[in-house]
Amino acid sequence: MANLTLKPIAAEDTLALRHSVLWPDKPFDYVRLPDDEDGFHLGGFVDGELVSVISLFITEGDETTPRMARFRKFATAPAHQGRGIGTQLLNHVIEQARHRGATHIWCDARLTAAGFYERFGMRAEGDVFHKGPIPYSRFGMPL
């Protein structure tokens, strides 16, 4: 693989790639999350170009509720898909979630990506639902 670098990035730096990969037919702000400023955002750079992004959010637990991690808006530029970049980003985010004390990690996954998440040990945890015409399911695993 070409010179891949993973590093934290600002929430704003995720937006263009999120938009172009995930929801190009929606308004640009559609990919902005209300809690973006509370997240940990990771970028994958190939030869200095941002080609993949993922955002991690940790919910605080208490005596009765475990600390949970959720990743969102995971996107890799089409020209760079299938090269292991997303795998490295997700592995890093899983480790970050563990390091931050989360006991479970989950995401809302497009069903077209279910096989990718299953390779990490994630399993469907709920019913299929739709965002527009796209079918999704919640996928998760204990950490």
XYZ file of C-alpha atoms in Angstrom:
143
model
C 0.000 0.000 0.000
C 1.106 3.525 -0.689
C 2.389 5.606 2.195
C -0.607 5.458 4.617
C -0.669 7.732 7.656
C -3.411 7.732 10.290
C -3.872 10.837 12.401
C -6.519 12.722 14.355
C -8.268 15.446 12.368
C -10.810 18.179 13.105
C -14.506 17.467 12.625
C -14.635 20.051 9.811
C -11.957 18.122 7.926
C -14.225 15.063 7.662
C -17.123 16.794 5.942
C -16.072 16.928 2.290
C -15.176 13.226 2.170
C -18.272 12.213 4.153
C -20.418 14.146 1.706
C -18.800 12.937 -1.515
C -18.786 9.256 -0.493
C -21.856 8.772 1.694
C -24.506 11.290 0.655
C -23.459 13.176 -2.504
C -27.096 13.828 -3.462
C -27.931 15.529 -0.152
C -27.073 19.076 0.942
C -23.514 19.404 2.258
C -24.643 19.968 5.859
C -26.523 16.646 5.811
C -23.268 14.907 6.848
C -22.605 17.236 9.777
C -23.472 15.694 13.151
C -24.834 17.756 16.061
C -22.193 16.270 18.379
C -19.263 16.375 15.930
C -17.272 18.619 18.247
C -17.449 15.914 20.961
C -16.041 13.174 18.747
C -12.622 11.729 17.994
C -12.078 12.034 14.241
C -9.451 10.018 12.441
C -8.165 10.505 8.928
C -6.307 8.140 6.664
C -3.855 9.925 4.395
C -2.136 8.432 1.354
C 0.836 10.468 0.241
C -0.588 13.448 2.137
C -4.116 13.225 0.660
C -7.070 12.595 2.989
C -8.730 9.459 1.572
C -10.637 7.978 4.525
C -12.408 9.293 7.632
C -14.147 7.844 10.668
C -15.626 9.506 13.758
C -15.795 7.932 17.232
C -18.157 8.966 20.021
C -18.022 7.627 23.593
C -21.052 7.755 25.877
C -20.382 8.022 29.577
C -21.471 5.014 31.571
C -22.599 4.771 35.164
C -23.268 2.035 37.717
C -26.050 0.542 35.601
C -25.066 1.495 32.045
C -21.769 0.491 30.434
C -19.573 2.982 28.629
C -20.379 2.617 24.931
C -18.515 3.579 21.760
C -20.176 4.401 18.487
C -18.443 5.147 15.226
C -20.150 7.147 12.518
C -19.669 8.598 9.053
C -16.994 6.078 8.033
C -16.032 6.864 4.446
C -13.209 5.972 2.085
C -12.767 7.577 -1.324
C -13.847 5.049 -3.981
C -10.435 5.081 -5.691
C -8.869 3.910 -2.414
C -11.421 1.288 -1.350
C -10.350 -2.346 -1.154
C -6.768 -1.482 -0.184
C -6.972 -2.051 3.567
C -7.196 1.617 4.510
C -10.641 1.302 6.103
C -9.501 -1.823 7.941
C -6.611 0.085 9.490
C -8.859 3.008 10.470
C -11.442 0.744 12.071
C -8.779 -1.250 13.939
C -7.383 2.019 15.287
C -10.830 3.265 16.338
C -11.578 -0.031 18.107
C -8.328 0.335 20.061
C -9.167 3.968 20.868
C -12.580 2.872 22.172
C -10.949 0.261 24.418
C -8.360 2.773 25.603
C -11.158 5.210 26.487
C -12.896 2.593 28.624
C -15.737 1.522 26.328
C -17.041 -2.016 26.803
C -19.055 -2.211 23.573
C -18.717 -0.646 20.115
C -21.424 -0.234 17.508
C -22.456 1.521 14.331
C -25.399 1.852 11.997
C -24.076 -0.041 8.978
C -25.272 -0.055 5.429
C -26.182 -3.639 4.652
C -23.889 -3.520 1.616
C -21.006 -3.263 4.126
C -22.211 -5.994 6.522
C -19.520 -8.462 5.444
C -16.795 -5.901 6.184
C -18.006 -5.412 9.767
C -18.517 -9.135 10.305
C -14.796 -9.669 9.584
C -14.096 -7.646 12.739
C -16.415 -9.832 14.805
C -19.302 -7.387 14.718
C -22.806 -8.810 14.455
C -26.216 -7.415 13.570
C -27.939 -6.278 16.776
C -31.269 -5.075 15.489
C -33.789 -4.991 12.733
C -33.175 -3.596 9.289
C -34.166 0.053 8.894
C -33.826 2.537 6.065
C -32.300 5.960 5.647
C -33.974 7.009 2.432
C -33.709 4.024 0.088
C -30.608 2.572 1.806
C -31.082 -0.430 4.147
C -29.124 -0.389 7.411
C -28.765 -2.444 10.572
C -27.050 -1.787 13.855
C -23.826 -3.807 14.115
C -21.815 -4.134 17.304
C -19.527 -6.207 19.472
C -18.193 -6.309 23.007
C -14.729 -4.888 23.579
